[in-house]
Amino acid sequence: MSLAQPPEPVEIKLRISELYKALSKELGNRALGLAVWSGSMLARYLWEYWGPELRRQGISWPRFLSFLKSYTGLIARWAIDGSLSWEQLTEQVAEGLRGSRRVGLDRYFSQP
């Protein structure tokens, strides 16, 4: 599965960062997940680019959301503290998706 790298969504990055700053004053550590997942902005953006290929590979929107949840920390590193580049984030997510697809196929072919 080959997933092209979409352009960096700077507006989404800024929204996540601003939301985190606003929420963290009152919510502390819980603000991170809320900021990253508010409106599923980044997930919807990535699905717009990768969805057709992911659907061909048998990955549905709910499965994609579930998968992407495990990348909350990396998304925060990209959007909130800037310690991860967009290229690094999307490469890691794409690699994880390739790996999850292989696991799914291995499970399917190993069924009696």
XYZ file of N, CA and C in Angstrom:
336
model
N 0.859 -1.170 0.000
C 0.000 0.000 0.000
C 0.901 1.227 0.000
N 0.653 2.094 -0.949
C 1.437 3.318 -1.057
C 0.536 4.519 -0.777
N 0.892 5.267 0.247
C 0.103 6.439 0.611
C 0.936 7.687 0.359
N 0.461 8.524 -0.557
C 1.152 9.771 -0.860
C 1.063 10.715 0.327
N 2.089 11.516 0.485
C 2.091 12.466 1.592
C 1.259 13.691 1.229
N 0.187 13.938 1.989
C -0.623 15.131 1.720
C 0.118 16.387 2.175
N -0.268 17.530 1.636
C 0.330 18.790 2.106
C 0.060 18.987 3.601
N 0.986 19.630 4.267
C 0.815 19.865 5.702
C -0.375 20.791 5.942
N -1.314 20.362 6.786
C -2.487 21.191 7.085
C -2.182 22.190 8.205
N -1.554 23.274 7.843
C -1.104 24.267 8.823
C -2.271 24.801 9.652
N -3.442 24.990 9.004
C -4.600 25.517 9.744
C -5.033 24.554 10.852
N -5.006 23.262 10.552
C -5.391 22.258 11.550
C -4.367 22.239 12.674
N -3.115 22.324 12.323
C -2.040 22.356 13.326
C -2.250 23.531 14.283
N -2.541 24.700 13.737
C -2.763 25.883 14.572
C -3.999 25.734 15.451
N -5.068 25.177 14.901
C -6.294 24.970 15.697
C -6.045 24.030 16.862
N -5.337 22.924 16.597
C -5.037 21.971 17.675
C -4.189 22.644 18.751
N -3.167 23.365 18.346
C -2.274 24.041 19.283
C -3.019 25.076 20.121
N -3.834 25.885 19.473
C -4.593 26.916 20.192
C -5.609 26.307 21.150
N -6.258 25.256 20.713
C -7.235 24.586 21.569
C -6.548 23.988 22.791
N -5.384 23.392 22.577
C -4.635 22.828 23.705
C -4.276 23.918 24.711
N -3.790 25.040 24.220
C -3.415 26.139 25.117
C -4.613 26.616 25.927
N -5.756 26.721 25.288
C -6.958 27.184 25.983
C -7.453 26.163 27.007
N -7.419 24.890 26.642
C -7.946 23.848 27.527
C -6.995 23.455 28.648
N -5.713 23.535 28.401
C -4.744 23.029 29.379
C -4.757 23.806 30.685
N -5.190 25.050 30.640
C -5.253 25.848 31.871
C -6.203 25.227 32.886
N -7.282 24.662 32.388
C -8.279 24.089 33.297
C -8.220 22.573 33.373
N -7.793 21.917 32.309
C -7.871 20.458 32.261
C -6.534 19.743 32.414
N -5.448 20.467 32.379
C -4.135 19.841 32.517
C -3.861 18.839 31.410
N -3.409 17.645 31.782
C -3.026 16.619 30.811
C -4.177 16.121 29.950
N -5.397 16.192 30.447
C -6.547 15.727 29.656
C -6.772 16.585 28.422
N -6.228 17.781 28.420
C -6.416 18.706 27.305
C -5.763 18.192 26.028
N -4.699 17.434 26.151
C -3.977 16.963 24.972
C -4.875 16.147 24.057
N -5.488 15.118 24.590
C -6.367 14.270 23.784
C -7.570 15.026 23.248
N -8.128 15.898 24.061
C -9.278 16.683 23.616
C -8.902 17.616 22.470
N -7.741 18.230 22.557
C -7.309 19.149 21.499
C -7.027 18.398 20.204
N -6.332 17.282 20.315
C -5.971 16.507 19.122
C -7.213 15.957 18.438
N -8.193 15.526 19.217
C -9.350 14.841 18.635
C -10.593 15.703 18.493
N -10.519 16.973 18.830
C -11.672 17.859 18.667
C -12.097 17.898 17.197
N -13.293 17.437 16.940
C -13.815 17.436 15.576
C -13.110 16.474 14.634
N -12.210 15.661 15.151
C -11.439 14.725 14.309
C -10.854 15.425 13.085
N -10.390 16.652 13.290
C -9.920 17.476 12.172
C -8.825 16.790 11.362
N -7.788 16.317 12.045
C -6.676 15.711 11.318
C -7.085 14.377 10.705
N -7.868 13.604 11.414
C -8.320 12.315 10.881
C -9.120 12.524 9.597
N -10.022 13.488 9.609
C -10.820 13.770 8.407
C -9.935 14.240 7.253
N -8.943 15.040 7.577
C -8.027 15.535 6.551
C -7.255 14.370 5.914
N -6.696 13.503 6.741
C -5.945 12.366 6.210
C -6.853 11.419 5.437
N -8.063 11.221 5.926
C -8.999 10.331 5.228
C -9.350 10.882 3.846
N -9.429 12.194 3.750
C -9.708 12.815 2.460
C -8.651 12.408 1.428
N -7.398 12.342 1.852
C -6.308 11.982 0.944
C -6.114 10.476 0.819
N -6.184 9.787 1.924
C -5.844 8.357 1.943
C -7.049 7.433 1.887
N -8.237 7.951 2.142
C -9.431 7.119 2.230
C -9.662 6.183 1.052
N -9.594 6.673 -0.194
C -9.841 5.755 -1.314
C -8.895 4.545 -1.320
N -7.620 4.792 -1.070
C -6.655 3.678 -1.035
C -6.897 2.780 0.176
N -7.182 3.372 1.311
C -7.429 2.578 2.519
C -8.676 1.717 2.356
N -9.723 2.263 1.738
C -10.930 1.463 1.493
C -10.619 0.272 0.589
N -9.803 0.507 -0.439
C -9.407 -0.611 -1.325
C -8.663 -1.691 -0.553
N -7.987 -1.280 0.494
C -7.234 -2.229 1.312
C -8.081 -2.824 2.444
N -9.361 -2.461 2.479
C -10.258 -3.023 3.487
C -10.274 -2.280 4.807
N -9.745 -1.065 4.824
C -9.734 -0.272 6.056
C -10.870 0.743 5.981
N -11.804 0.616 6.899
C -12.970 1.505 6.942
C -12.639 2.760 7.746
N -13.515 3.745 7.666
C -13.362 4.971 8.451
C -13.294 4.671 9.945
N -14.216 3.859 10.516
C -14.115 3.563 11.952
C -12.801 2.855 12.321
N -12.360 1.955 11.474
C -11.092 1.264 11.756
C -9.920 2.246 11.679
N -9.960 3.166 10.721
C -8.923 4.176 10.597
C -8.882 5.058 11.843
N -10.053 5.497 12.311
C -10.117 6.310 13.530
C -9.524 5.561 14.715
N -9.910 4.311 14.855
C -9.400 3.493 15.950
C -7.885 3.354 15.868
N -7.393 3.121 14.668
C -5.957 3.000 14.459
C -5.245 4.306 14.801
N -5.776 5.414 14.315
C -5.124 6.713 14.482
C -5.096 7.164 15.944
N -6.038 6.692 16.748
C -6.070 7.044 18.174
C -4.741 6.721 18.843
N -4.111 5.623 18.428
C -2.844 5.236 19.048
C -1.704 6.187 18.688
N -1.949 7.103 17.765
C -0.943 8.083 17.361
C -1.197 9.462 17.965
N -2.057 9.536 18.968
C -2.392 10.812 19.603
C -1.141 11.536 20.087
N -0.250 10.824 20.731
C 0.985 11.442 21.237
C 1.847 12.013 20.125
N 1.959 11.282 19.032
C 2.756 11.778 17.903
C 2.085 12.981 17.248
N 0.773 12.941 17.147
C 0.048 14.086 16.583
C 0.287 15.319 17.451
N 0.274 15.133 18.762
C 0.537 16.238 19.682
C 1.962 16.760 19.516
N 2.912 15.866 19.314
C 4.296 16.309 19.100
C 4.408 17.158 17.841
N 3.628 16.840 16.820
C 3.633 17.642 15.588
C 2.914 18.970 15.800
N 1.691 18.926 16.341
C 0.836 20.111 16.388
C 1.097 21.017 17.573
N 1.469 20.446 18.710
C 1.534 21.247 19.932
C 2.955 21.682 20.273
N 3.881 20.733 20.315
C 5.226 21.166 20.718
C 6.226 21.246 19.567
N 5.821 20.828 18.375
C 6.670 20.994 17.204
C 7.907 20.121 17.164
N 7.948 19.077 17.980
C 9.140 18.226 18.006
C 9.127 17.134 16.936
N 8.062 17.076 16.155
C 7.950 16.084 15.080
C 7.482 16.817 13.832
N 8.148 16.570 12.716
C 7.752 17.231 11.474
C 6.531 16.529 10.875
N 5.859 17.210 9.978
C 4.725 16.639 9.265
C 5.154 15.390 8.502
N 6.315 15.467 7.875
C 6.824 14.325 7.112
C 7.049 13.123 8.016
N 7.640 13.347 9.186
C 7.866 12.254 10.131
C 6.548 11.661 10.610
N 5.594 12.526 10.926
C 4.298 12.052 11.403
C 3.609 11.199 10.348
N 3.489 11.720 9.135
C 2.759 10.978 8.106
C 3.485 9.702 7.711
N 4.813 9.705 7.720
C 5.566 8.478 7.418
C 5.308 7.416 8.472
N 5.292 7.827 9.742
C 5.056 6.853 10.814
C 3.634 6.308 10.773
N 2.663 7.177 10.507
C 1.278 6.719 10.414
C 1.117 5.782 9.215
N 1.672 6.156 8.069
C 1.569 5.311 6.876
C 2.238 3.958 7.103
N 3.383 3.959 7.744
C 4.072 2.697 8.042
C 3.234 1.836 8.982
N 2.630 2.465 9.978
C 1.755 1.735 10.887
C 0.564 1.132 10.172
N 0.005 1.878 9.235
C -1.124 1.357 8.454
C -0.697 0.173 7.598
N 0.483 0.259 7.006
C 0.984 -0.881 6.230
C 1.151 -2.093 7.129
N 1.685 -1.868 8.317
C 1.867 -2.966 9.270
C 0.552 -3.539 9.743
N -0.435 -2.692 9.989
C -1.739 -3.191 10.444
C -2.418 -3.973 9.335
N -2.195 -3.582 8.112
C -2.765 -4.303 6.969
C -2.138 -5.682 6.860
N -0.820 -5.772 7.046
C -0.139 -7.077 6.995
C -0.649 -7.992 8.096
N -0.816 -7.445 9.291
C -1.326 -8.246 10.400
C -2.703 -8.780 10.055
N -3.558 -7.942 9.482
C -4.900 -8.371 9.097
C -4.864 -9.474 8.059
N -3.995 -9.354 7.076
C -3.872 -10.396 6.053
C -3.314 -11.680 6.641
N -2.315 -11.563 7.510
C -1.758 -12.758 8.154
C -2.840 -13.485 8.936
N -3.660 -12.729 9.668
C -4.748 -13.326 10.432
C -5.735 -14.027 9.496
N -6.059 -13.385 8.392
C -7.018 -13.945 7.441
C -6.494 -15.245 6.832
N -5.251 -15.233 6.372
C -4.705 -16.411 5.701
C -4.356 -17.552 6.647
N -4.246 -17.242 7.941
C -3.918 -18.305 8.894
C -5.153 -18.968 9.474
N -6.344 -18.513 9.075
C -7.579 -19.120 9.553
C -7.734 -20.509 8.961
N -8.136 -21.493 9.772
C -8.340 -22.865 9.241
C -9.541 -22.934 8.331
